[in-house]
Amino acid sequence: MADINKLAQMFKELDDQLVNCMKCGMCQAVCPVFAESGRETDVTRGKLALLEGLANEMLEDPEGVNEKLNRCLLCGTCQANCPSGVSVMDIFLKARAIMTGYFGLSPIKRTIFRGMLKNPKLFNTLTGMGAKFQGVFTKKVDDMLGSSCARFNAPVIRDRHFNTLATKPLHKIVPELDTPAGKSGIKVAFYVGCVIDKIYPQVGEAILKVLKHHGVGVFMPSGQACCGIPALSSGDTDTFDTLIGINMDRLRSGEFDYLVTGCATCTATIKELWPRMYGGDAALKYDLEQLEKKTLDISQFLVDILKIESKEIKGGRGVTYHDPCHLKNSLGVTAQPRTLVKAAGCDFTEMAEAGTCCGCGGSFNIAHYDMSKKIGSRKADNIMASGVQTAATSCPACMLQITDMLSQKNAKMDVKHVIELYAESL
Ligand code: SF4
Ligand code: SF4
Ligand code: SF4
């Protein structure tokens, strides 16, 4: 159980933030989980009502509270559309931290977060071993999407189609980098993130190719750890704080003008959650606030800082774009990735509901796969209806979910990160 004073403080902060909710229900119309389930407890207003009596509910029905709180993608659509400016994400994350602080982590989460994520070397070793032996348990399904499925009946994997672990992760291809600013006069730090490193290293290589092409110096320190969002969304603030400490230690060993990532979730976590949710010492908190101002998604950096412009080309590769929630809702970044697709000479088509969540939501996909699949299936239908060859996005987690949905529908198209399209055009 967490320190009782820390828990009491979190309860107070939660109460202070909850008073802003007017119970207007505007969030209901935009919640992707509610759109599929129609259950009031799935929508923000229902969850906030539950949290108002959290202390009582926790004692009476802890399992029920956990189940209701976790039926949420943390997509931030409700927050982005709330007329009262309720900090819904902070509230949900604090409520999860209270639950975990009181009841503890499950043994499996404890092993993953505290045993593995807190130790980046061990994490790399274990995923490296997984990459070697995964062929025993998986078989290829779709060459265009690069997807596989389970060879045998596996309860956790079920009927998922997925991109497997890369045989050579980015940290093996480029262990570290420290190059001076070139013709742009700018140097960036590149925060890789675990999904790009271990599943989509080609996205990381594309980022490095583009930065080199534009004469941007790169500081990419070795030993980077996960940004911590999987731990924070499970209420494990202790692991979250430790991971921030590891990453800041690595980042402070070099100099740079901006920090860029190719993962929408990492960017939003570093910009919004590191400074707001970090619970450690004040000096590091100050550094996190400074880092926030320098952190950009790679498309923001290329379009807003380097001034890359779109080209109007017809007849190029047909591409549509899915907005990751953590870029659109959290950071308001929607135009820059589209500009990059057009700068790559692609023939862009806007799909219906491009800004609606793909249904991944990290651990939501694992705990509520049926719901995740319903939301994702709608996304795949919209992508396919746009009649393009390629579904592009800016988040590796969205790439995983969209690949699964398109592969299960035998869509005969591919999924790319926008930076891959731009790098291919250089
Ligand atoms: S969270 Fe915002 S949109 Fe939802 S009920 Fe409360 S005030 Fe209304
Ligand atoms: S974060 Fe997304 S899934 Fe969760 S309540 Fe808000 S809109 Fe619904
Ligand atoms: S947000 Fe996801 S992809 Fe980014 S570092 Fe964390 S776990 Fe990895």
Tab-separated table of C-alpha atoms and ligand atoms in Angstrom:
chain	number	residue	atom	x	y	z
A	1	MET	CA	0.000	0.000	0.000
A	2	ALA	CA	1.280	3.506	-0.808
A	3	ASP	CA	2.172	6.054	1.850
A	4	ILE	CA	-1.141	7.138	3.480
A	5	ASN	CA	-0.211	10.851	3.277
A	6	LYS	CA	0.508	10.512	-0.448
A	7	LEU	CA	-2.881	8.807	-0.944
A	8	ALA	CA	-4.686	11.513	1.046
A	9	GLN	CA	-2.972	14.199	-1.066
A	10	MET	CA	-4.049	12.437	-4.287
A	11	PHE	CA	-7.656	12.220	-3.026
A	12	LYS	CA	-7.616	15.950	-2.328
A	13	GLU	CA	-6.209	16.804	-5.769
A	14	LEU	CA	-8.847	14.582	-7.345
A	15	ASP	CA	-11.667	16.322	-5.437
A	16	ASP	CA	-10.338	19.768	-6.430
A	17	GLN	CA	-10.375	18.842	-10.114
A	18	LEU	CA	-13.730	17.040	-10.033
A	19	VAL	CA	-15.657	20.169	-8.953
A	20	ASN	CA	-15.211	21.658	-12.430
A	21	CYS	CA	-17.427	19.037	-14.085
A	22	MET	CA	-20.951	20.448	-14.716
A	23	LYS	CA	-22.337	16.996	-15.659
A	24	CYS	CA	-23.411	18.489	-18.990
A	25	GLY	CA	-22.776	15.227	-20.848
A	26	MET	CA	-21.086	16.855	-23.860
A	27	CYS	CA	-18.363	14.229	-23.546
A	28	GLN	CA	-20.880	11.476	-24.203
A	29	ALA	CA	-21.233	12.316	-27.898
A	30	VAL	CA	-17.509	11.971	-28.576
A	31	CYS	CA	-16.440	8.965	-26.476
A	32	PRO	CA	-15.518	6.046	-28.787
A	33	VAL	CA	-16.161	3.461	-26.053
A	34	PHE	CA	-19.635	4.849	-25.305
A	35	ALA	CA	-20.388	4.925	-29.048
A	36	GLU	CA	-19.992	1.141	-29.095
A	37	SER	CA	-21.340	0.157	-25.671
A	38	GLY	CA	-23.992	2.809	-24.932
A	39	ARG	CA	-23.203	2.385	-21.199
A	40	GLU	CA	-23.251	5.565	-19.052
A	41	THR	CA	-20.435	4.187	-16.857
A	42	ASP	CA	-18.197	4.079	-19.957
A	43	VAL	CA	-18.470	7.800	-20.601
A	44	THR	CA	-16.526	10.502	-18.776
A	45	ARG	CA	-19.519	11.889	-16.886
A	46	GLY	CA	-20.311	8.425	-15.527
A	47	LYS	CA	-16.703	7.826	-14.529
A	48	LEU	CA	-16.423	11.229	-12.830
A	49	ALA	CA	-19.637	10.565	-10.888
A	50	LEU	CA	-18.084	7.302	-9.733
A	51	LEU	CA	-14.916	9.114	-8.657
A	52	GLU	CA	-16.835	11.617	-6.530
A	53	GLY	CA	-17.573	8.780	-4.124
A	54	LEU	CA	-14.301	6.987	-4.772
A	55	ALA	CA	-13.337	6.318	-1.155
A	56	ASN	CA	-16.659	4.557	-0.438
A	57	GLU	CA	-16.758	2.757	-3.768
A	58	MET	CA	-13.188	1.522	-3.295
A	59	LEU	CA	-14.138	-0.189	-0.058
A	60	GLU	CA	-17.499	-1.525	-1.250
A	61	ASP	CA	-16.620	-2.759	-4.747
A	62	PRO	CA	-12.922	-2.368	-5.613
A	63	GLU	CA	-13.102	-4.770	-8.569
A	64	GLY	CA	-16.104	-2.888	-9.984
A	65	VAL	CA	-14.344	0.491	-9.688
A	66	ASN	CA	-11.230	-0.865	-11.407
A	67	GLU	CA	-13.270	-2.416	-14.199
A	68	LYS	CA	-15.186	0.833	-14.836
A	69	LEU	CA	-12.089	3.039	-14.680
A	70	ASN	CA	-10.173	0.775	-17.031
A	71	ARG	CA	-12.874	0.688	-19.702
A	72	CYS	CA	-11.264	3.826	-21.135
A	73	LEU	CA	-8.781	4.327	-23.966
A	74	LEU	CA	-7.248	7.438	-22.335
A	75	CYS	CA	-7.702	8.911	-25.810
A	76	GLY	CA	-8.438	12.399	-24.445
A	77	THR	CA	-11.344	13.044	-26.829
A	78	CYS	CA	-13.590	13.945	-23.891
A	79	GLN	CA	-11.062	16.421	-22.503
A	80	ALA	CA	-10.533	18.038	-25.911
A	81	ASN	CA	-14.317	18.572	-26.223
A	82	CYS	CA	-15.209	19.515	-22.624
A	83	PRO	CA	-16.689	23.054	-22.464
A	84	SER	CA	-15.629	23.426	-18.817
A	85	GLY	CA	-11.997	22.530	-19.444
A	86	VAL	CA	-12.060	19.617	-17.003
A	87	SER	CA	-8.604	17.984	-16.827
A	88	VAL	CA	-10.107	14.579	-17.448
A	89	MET	CA	-6.825	12.805	-18.228
A	90	ASP	CA	-5.188	14.011	-14.994
A	91	ILE	CA	-8.272	12.892	-13.062
A	92	PHE	CA	-8.339	9.417	-14.622
A	93	LEU	CA	-4.599	8.917	-14.145
A	94	LYS	CA	-4.745	10.084	-10.517
A	95	ALA	CA	-7.716	7.806	-9.836
A	96	ARG	CA	-5.786	4.854	-11.263
A	97	ALA	CA	-2.779	5.797	-9.122
A	98	ILE	CA	-5.017	5.890	-6.030
A	99	MET	CA	-6.450	2.455	-6.818
A	100	THR	CA	-2.982	0.991	-7.414
A	101	GLY	CA	-1.553	2.787	-4.386
A	102	TYR	CA	-4.242	1.222	-2.188
A	103	PHE	CA	-4.631	-2.260	-3.689
A	104	GLY	CA	-1.181	-2.737	-5.257
A	105	LEU	CA	-0.126	-3.882	-8.732
A	106	SER	CA	-1.032	-7.289	-10.097
A	107	PRO	CA	1.940	-9.725	-10.093
A	108	ILE	CA	2.179	-9.635	-13.892
A	109	LYS	CA	2.244	-5.830	-14.054
A	110	ARG	CA	4.748	-5.716	-11.199
A	111	THR	CA	7.032	-8.080	-13.149
A	112	ILE	CA	6.697	-6.143	-16.417
A	113	PHE	CA	6.974	-2.605	-15.023
A	114	ARG	CA	9.326	-2.992	-12.084
A	115	GLY	CA	11.281	-6.048	-13.232
A	116	MET	CA	11.632	-5.205	-16.933
A	117	LEU	CA	10.841	-1.587	-17.920
A	118	LYS	CA	12.919	-0.173	-15.064
A	119	ASN	CA	15.903	-2.070	-16.446
A	120	PRO	CA	16.336	-1.099	-20.130
A	121	LYS	CA	19.244	-3.547	-20.641
A	122	LEU	CA	17.181	-6.478	-19.408
A	123	PHE	CA	14.192	-5.289	-21.484
A	124	ASN	CA	16.428	-5.261	-24.585
A	125	THR	CA	17.816	-8.712	-23.801
A	126	LEU	CA	14.376	-10.249	-23.248
A	127	THR	CA	12.834	-8.730	-26.383
A	128	GLY	CA	15.965	-9.823	-28.320
A	129	MET	CA	15.366	-13.395	-27.159
A	130	GLY	CA	11.681	-13.039	-28.047
A	131	ALA	CA	12.632	-11.939	-31.565
A	132	LYS	CA	14.811	-15.060	-31.981
A	133	PHE	CA	12.165	-17.555	-30.944
A	134	GLN	CA	8.904	-15.889	-32.011
A	135	GLY	CA	8.831	-17.876	-35.280
A	136	VAL	CA	8.028	-21.023	-33.276
A	137	PHE	CA	4.751	-19.495	-32.102
A	138	THR	CA	3.776	-17.219	-35.007
A	139	LYS	CA	3.204	-17.537	-38.744
A	140	LYS	CA	3.051	-14.918	-41.507
A	141	VAL	CA	-0.392	-13.857	-42.742
A	142	ASP	CA	-0.039	-10.814	-45.003
A	143	ASP	CA	3.130	-9.740	-46.825
A	144	MET	CA	1.928	-6.191	-47.640
A	145	LEU	CA	1.150	-5.467	-44.002
A	146	GLY	CA	3.969	-7.643	-42.657
A	147	SER	CA	1.480	-9.189	-40.247
A	148	SER	CA	1.585	-12.534	-38.445
A	149	CYS	CA	-0.816	-14.478	-36.246
A	150	ALA	CA	-0.457	-17.154	-33.545
A	151	ARG	CA	0.455	-20.623	-34.813
A	152	PHE	CA	-1.412	-22.271	-31.921
A	153	ASN	CA	-4.480	-21.365	-29.881
A	154	ALA	CA	-3.167	-18.638	-27.530
A	155	PRO	CA	-5.590	-16.996	-25.046
A	156	VAL	CA	-3.802	-13.605	-24.884
A	157	ILE	CA	-3.028	-13.290	-28.611
A	158	ARG	CA	-6.392	-14.719	-29.717
A	159	ASP	CA	-7.173	-13.926	-33.377
A	160	ARG	CA	-4.896	-10.858	-33.520
A	161	HIS	CA	-2.756	-10.131	-36.562
A	162	PHE	CA	0.386	-8.275	-35.543
A	163	ASN	CA	3.806	-7.015	-36.626
A	164	THR	CA	6.364	-9.176	-34.840
A	165	LEU	CA	9.508	-8.007	-33.022
A	166	ALA	CA	12.204	-6.784	-35.426
A	167	THR	CA	15.122	-9.183	-35.899
A	168	LYS	CA	17.417	-6.176	-35.447
A	169	PRO	CA	16.061	-3.392	-33.201
A	170	LEU	CA	17.161	0.212	-33.752
A	171	HIS	CA	19.513	0.153	-30.749
A	172	LYS	CA	21.476	-2.627	-32.515
A	173	ILE	CA	21.462	-0.863	-35.907
A	174	VAL	CA	22.471	2.524	-34.471
A	175	PRO	CA	23.526	2.078	-30.821
A	176	GLU	CA	24.010	5.830	-30.269
A	177	LEU	CA	24.668	8.992	-32.221
A	178	ASP	CA	26.093	12.444	-31.605
A	179	THR	CA	26.544	14.453	-34.807
A	180	PRO	CA	27.042	18.232	-35.053
A	181	ALA	CA	24.476	20.602	-36.572
A	182	GLY	CA	24.861	20.799	-40.359
A	183	LYS	CA	23.477	23.320	-42.838
A	184	SER	CA	20.289	23.870	-40.794
A	185	GLY	CA	22.322	25.045	-37.811
A	186	ILE	CA	20.046	22.941	-35.577
A	187	LYS	CA	20.738	19.925	-33.400
A	188	VAL	CA	17.993	17.668	-32.023
A	189	ALA	CA	17.825	14.894	-29.459
A	190	PHE	CA	16.005	11.851	-30.829
A	191	TYR	CA	13.913	9.960	-28.248
A	192	VAL	CA	13.212	6.607	-29.882
A	193	GLY	CA	10.474	4.949	-27.776
A	194	CYS	CA	10.117	1.197	-27.340
A	195	VAL	CA	7.709	0.346	-30.155
A	196	ILE	CA	9.830	2.087	-32.803
A	197	ASP	CA	12.994	0.558	-31.344
A	198	LYS	CA	11.731	-3.016	-31.085
A	199	ILE	CA	9.014	-3.394	-33.749
A	200	TYR	CA	9.419	-0.587	-36.295
A	201	PRO	CA	13.174	0.249	-36.438
A	202	GLN	CA	12.631	1.294	-40.070
A	203	VAL	CA	10.687	4.297	-38.722
A	204	GLY	CA	13.678	5.306	-36.599
A	205	GLU	CA	16.008	4.845	-39.576
A	206	ALA	CA	13.691	7.019	-41.698
A	207	ILE	CA	13.835	9.778	-39.050
A	208	LEU	CA	17.655	9.636	-39.008
A	209	LYS	CA	17.802	9.709	-42.822
A	210	VAL	CA	15.514	12.760	-43.000
A	211	LEU	CA	17.408	14.648	-40.300
A	212	LYS	CA	20.731	13.972	-42.045
A	213	HIS	CA	19.269	15.036	-45.395
A	214	HIS	CA	18.235	18.390	-43.927
A	215	GLY	CA	21.573	18.979	-42.192
A	216	VAL	CA	20.243	18.524	-38.650
A	217	GLY	CA	22.667	17.259	-36.004
A	218	VAL	CA	21.411	14.356	-33.885
A	219	PHE	CA	22.021	13.420	-30.276
A	220	MET	CA	20.660	9.909	-29.690
A	221	PRO	CA	22.000	8.581	-26.391
A	222	SER	CA	22.177	4.840	-25.695
A	223	GLY	CA	20.323	3.350	-22.736
A	224	GLN	CA	17.002	5.139	-23.356
A	225	ALA	CA	14.100	3.721	-21.352
A	226	CYS	CA	10.337	3.585	-22.012
A	227	CYS	CA	8.621	6.959	-21.541
A	228	GLY	CA	6.581	5.394	-18.729
A	229	ILE	CA	3.039	5.717	-20.045
A	230	PRO	CA	2.247	1.987	-19.702
A	231	ALA	CA	3.196	2.193	-16.006
A	232	LEU	CA	1.394	5.499	-15.364
A	233	SER	CA	-1.809	4.312	-17.022
A	234	SER	CA	-1.759	1.343	-14.657
A	235	GLY	CA	-1.317	3.656	-11.681
A	236	ASP	CA	2.347	2.743	-11.099
A	237	THR	CA	3.694	6.230	-10.397
A	238	ASP	CA	6.836	4.800	-8.798
A	239	THR	CA	7.972	3.140	-12.070
A	240	PHE	CA	6.874	6.233	-14.036
A	241	ASP	CA	9.114	8.483	-11.900
A	242	THR	CA	12.049	6.068	-12.167
A	243	LEU	CA	11.790	5.890	-15.980
A	244	ILE	CA	11.753	9.687	-16.216
A	245	GLY	CA	14.891	9.762	-14.064
A	246	ILE	CA	16.682	7.243	-16.337
A	247	ASN	CA	15.721	9.099	-19.525
A	248	MET	CA	16.622	12.524	-18.152
A	249	ASP	CA	19.971	11.198	-17.023
A	250	ARG	CA	20.660	10.038	-20.606
A	251	LEU	CA	19.323	13.229	-22.228
A	252	ARG	CA	21.268	15.555	-19.922
A	253	SER	CA	24.537	14.066	-21.175
A	254	GLY	CA	24.235	15.986	-24.470
A	255	GLU	CA	23.200	19.354	-25.884
A	256	PHE	CA	20.343	19.987	-28.291
A	257	ASP	CA	17.878	22.650	-29.466
A	258	TYR	CA	14.800	20.391	-29.712
A	259	LEU	CA	13.777	16.903	-28.674
A	260	VAL	CA	11.922	14.991	-31.412
A	261	THR	CA	10.117	11.665	-31.404
A	262	GLY	CA	8.245	9.627	-34.008
A	263	CYS	CA	5.716	8.335	-31.470
A	264	ALA	CA	2.634	10.460	-30.792
A	265	THR	CA	2.207	8.825	-27.401
A	266	CYS	CA	5.824	9.449	-26.398
A	267	THR	CA	5.602	13.112	-27.488
A	268	ALA	CA	2.395	13.692	-25.506
A	269	THR	CA	3.816	11.855	-22.487
A	270	ILE	CA	7.070	13.832	-22.478
A	271	LYS	CA	5.334	17.171	-23.103
A	272	GLU	CA	2.276	16.824	-20.927
A	273	LEU	CA	2.666	14.036	-18.412
A	274	TRP	CA	6.348	14.198	-17.456
A	275	PRO	CA	6.109	17.734	-16.027
A	276	ARG	CA	2.579	17.348	-14.610
A	277	MET	CA	2.655	13.849	-13.122
A	278	TYR	CA	6.286	13.510	-11.998
A	279	GLY	CA	6.309	13.155	-8.226
A	280	GLY	CA	10.042	13.437	-7.493
A	281	ASP	CA	12.396	16.282	-6.629
A	282	ALA	CA	11.816	19.918	-7.575
A	283	ALA	CA	15.080	20.356	-9.545
A	284	LEU	CA	14.178	17.594	-11.996
A	285	LYS	CA	10.610	18.898	-12.224
A	286	TYR	CA	12.031	22.243	-13.379
A	287	ASP	CA	14.138	20.462	-16.032
A	288	LEU	CA	11.040	18.608	-17.240
A	289	GLU	CA	9.219	21.917	-17.662
A	290	GLN	CA	12.121	23.216	-19.769
A	291	LEU	CA	12.196	20.029	-21.856
A	292	GLU	CA	8.451	20.334	-22.509
A	293	LYS	CA	9.038	23.563	-24.442
A	294	LYS	CA	11.622	21.880	-26.694
A	295	THR	CA	9.693	18.665	-27.435
A	296	LEU	CA	8.095	18.176	-30.841
A	297	ASP	CA	6.624	15.429	-32.971
A	298	ILE	CA	8.908	14.836	-35.975
A	299	SER	CA	6.286	16.226	-38.410
A	300	GLN	CA	5.959	19.392	-36.293
A	301	PHE	CA	9.723	19.820	-36.359
A	302	LEU	CA	9.969	19.372	-40.128
A	303	VAL	CA	7.004	21.564	-41.040
A	304	ASP	CA	7.029	24.251	-38.318
A	305	ILE	CA	10.787	24.612	-37.790
A	306	LEU	CA	12.390	23.489	-41.069
A	307	LYS	CA	9.462	24.890	-43.118
A	308	ILE	CA	8.964	21.864	-45.347
A	309	GLU	CA	6.033	22.515	-47.646
A	310	SER	CA	3.457	20.296	-49.333
A	311	LYS	CA	3.446	19.691	-53.089
A	312	GLU	CA	0.264	19.285	-55.102
A	313	ILE	CA	0.878	16.100	-57.049
A	314	LYS	CA	-1.820	13.897	-58.540
A	315	GLY	CA	-1.167	10.339	-59.553
A	316	GLY	CA	1.356	9.562	-56.779
A	317	ARG	CA	0.917	6.826	-54.205
A	318	GLY	CA	-2.640	6.994	-52.791
A	319	VAL	CA	-2.470	7.765	-49.058
A	320	THR	CA	-4.940	8.562	-46.297
A	321	TYR	CA	-4.050	9.651	-42.752
A	322	HIS	CA	-5.288	8.548	-39.323
A	323	ASP	CA	-4.884	11.144	-36.520
A	324	PRO	CA	-3.397	9.536	-33.387
A	325	CYS	CA	-5.374	10.765	-30.354
A	326	HIS	CA	-2.174	11.761	-28.583
A	327	LEU	CA	-1.242	14.147	-31.391
A	328	LYS	CA	-4.695	15.487	-32.213
A	329	ASN	CA	-6.391	15.659	-28.817
A	330	SER	CA	-3.370	16.202	-26.598
A	331	LEU	CA	-1.205	18.477	-28.764
A	332	GLY	CA	-3.503	19.786	-31.516
A	333	VAL	CA	-1.147	18.488	-34.235
A	334	THR	CA	-3.168	17.596	-37.338
A	335	ALA	CA	-1.939	19.706	-40.277
A	336	GLN	CA	1.788	18.912	-40.132
A	337	PRO	CA	1.613	15.133	-40.770
A	338	ARG	CA	-0.711	15.774	-43.740
A	339	THR	CA	1.739	18.356	-45.100
A	340	LEU	CA	4.512	15.770	-44.829
A	341	VAL	CA	2.476	13.192	-46.772
A	342	LYS	CA	1.913	15.790	-49.500
A	343	ALA	CA	5.567	16.894	-49.401
A	344	ALA	CA	6.415	13.242	-50.136
A	345	GLY	CA	4.523	13.562	-53.435
A	346	CYS	CA	1.663	11.287	-52.361
A	347	ASP	CA	-1.895	11.629	-53.630
A	348	PHE	CA	-3.732	12.410	-50.377
A	349	THR	CA	-7.363	11.478	-49.669
A	350	GLU	CA	-9.041	12.466	-46.397
A	351	MET	CA	-10.918	9.520	-44.869
A	352	ALA	CA	-14.172	9.760	-42.917
A	353	GLU	CA	-13.695	10.090	-39.140
A	354	ALA	CA	-9.898	10.497	-39.522
A	355	GLY	CA	-9.713	11.999	-36.020
A	356	THR	CA	-11.579	9.198	-34.244
A	357	CYS	CA	-9.579	6.836	-32.030
A	358	CYS	CA	-8.343	3.582	-33.614
A	359	GLY	CA	-9.296	1.679	-30.455
A	360	CYS	CA	-5.801	0.657	-29.355
A	361	GLY	CA	-5.381	2.462	-26.024
A	362	GLY	CA	-2.341	0.424	-24.896
A	363	SER	CA	-3.439	-1.966	-22.169
A	364	PHE	CA	-7.094	-1.368	-23.172
A	365	ASN	CA	-6.394	-3.472	-26.265
A	366	ILE	CA	-5.171	-6.306	-24.042
A	367	ALA	CA	-7.890	-6.133	-21.386
A	368	HIS	CA	-10.848	-5.301	-23.672
A	369	TYR	CA	-9.919	-6.700	-27.054
A	370	ASP	CA	-13.518	-7.223	-28.207
A	371	MET	CA	-14.325	-3.535	-27.652
A	372	SER	CA	-10.954	-2.452	-29.056
A	373	LYS	CA	-11.702	-4.497	-32.181
A	374	LYS	CA	-15.181	-2.988	-32.647
A	375	ILE	CA	-13.725	0.541	-32.573
A	376	GLY	CA	-10.760	-0.466	-34.757
A	377	SER	CA	-12.967	-2.254	-37.277
A	378	ARG	CA	-14.842	0.982	-37.914
A	379	LYS	CA	-11.495	2.750	-38.451
A	380	ALA	CA	-10.419	0.043	-40.925
A	381	ASP	CA	-13.714	0.364	-42.828
A	382	ASN	CA	-13.165	4.121	-43.160
A	383	ILE	CA	-9.594	3.583	-44.356
A	384	MET	CA	-10.674	1.012	-46.944
A	385	ALA	CA	-13.551	3.215	-48.147
A	386	SER	CA	-11.049	5.979	-48.978
A	387	GLY	CA	-9.768	3.736	-51.790
A	388	VAL	CA	-6.059	4.342	-51.200
A	389	GLN	CA	-3.049	2.035	-51.193
A	390	THR	CA	-1.527	3.201	-47.903
A	391	ALA	CA	-2.854	4.109	-44.459
A	392	ALA	CA	-0.414	6.546	-42.873
A	393	THR	CA	-0.234	7.673	-39.255
A	394	SER	CA	2.230	9.131	-36.718
A	395	CYS	CA	2.108	6.658	-33.855
A	396	PRO	CA	3.580	3.155	-33.783
A	397	ALA	CA	0.819	1.958	-31.441
A	398	CYS	CA	-1.813	3.083	-33.992
A	399	MET	CA	0.229	1.290	-36.691
A	400	LEU	CA	-0.071	-1.946	-34.718
A	401	GLN	CA	-3.830	-1.600	-34.264
A	402	ILE	CA	-4.568	-0.517	-37.849
A	403	THR	CA	-2.389	-3.356	-39.201
A	404	ASP	CA	-4.358	-5.839	-37.091
A	405	MET	CA	-7.717	-4.515	-38.307
A	406	LEU	CA	-6.763	-4.260	-42.007
A	407	SER	CA	-5.050	-7.643	-41.994
A	408	GLN	CA	-8.099	-9.349	-40.476
A	409	LYS	CA	-10.200	-7.781	-43.234
A	410	ASN	CA	-7.697	-8.912	-45.907
A	411	ALA	CA	-7.537	-5.283	-47.084
A	412	LYS	CA	-4.601	-5.643	-49.509
A	413	MET	CA	-2.969	-2.349	-48.555
A	414	ASP	CA	-0.119	-1.272	-46.314
A	415	VAL	CA	0.422	0.857	-43.211
A	416	LYS	CA	3.226	3.404	-42.973
A	417	HIS	CA	4.448	6.077	-40.619
A	418	VAL	CA	4.346	9.476	-42.401
A	419	ILE	CA	8.115	9.828	-41.956
A	420	GLU	CA	8.681	6.623	-43.946
A	421	LEU	CA	6.784	8.126	-46.883
A	422	TYR	CA	8.751	11.348	-46.686
A	423	ALA	CA	12.111	9.547	-46.315
A	424	GLU	CA	11.322	7.368	-49.359
A	425	SER	CA	10.743	10.514	-51.439
A	426	LEU	CA	14.214	12.002	-50.735
B	1	SF4	S1	-16.335	16.204	-18.233
B	1	SF4	FE1	-16.808	18.144	-19.270
B	1	SF4	S2	-18.112	17.521	-20.998
B	1	SF4	FE2	-18.107	15.777	-19.566
B	1	SF4	S3	-19.894	16.106	-18.245
B	1	SF4	FE3	-18.138	17.067	-17.205
B	1	SF4	S4	-18.201	19.216	-17.869
B	1	SF4	FE4	-19.496	18.075	-19.302
B	2	SF4	S1	-10.557	9.216	-22.603
B	2	SF4	FE1	-11.594	8.529	-24.503
B	2	SF4	S2	-12.406	6.486	-23.985
B	2	SF4	FE2	-11.897	7.499	-22.029
B	2	SF4	S3	-13.840	8.460	-21.357
B	2	SF4	FE3	-12.670	10.027	-22.520
B	2	SF4	S4	-13.419	9.854	-24.643
B	2	SF4	FE4	-14.053	7.992	-23.552
B	3	SF4	S1	4.563	5.396	-25.249
B	3	SF4	FE1	4.553	3.406	-26.047
B	3	SF4	S2	5.953	3.504	-27.741
B	3	SF4	FE2	6.325	5.292	-26.580
B	3	SF4	S3	8.018	4.641	-25.252
B	3	SF4	FE3	6.147	4.311	-24.141
B	3	SF4	S4	5.553	2.241	-24.496
B	3	SF4	FE4	7.083	2.828	-25.984
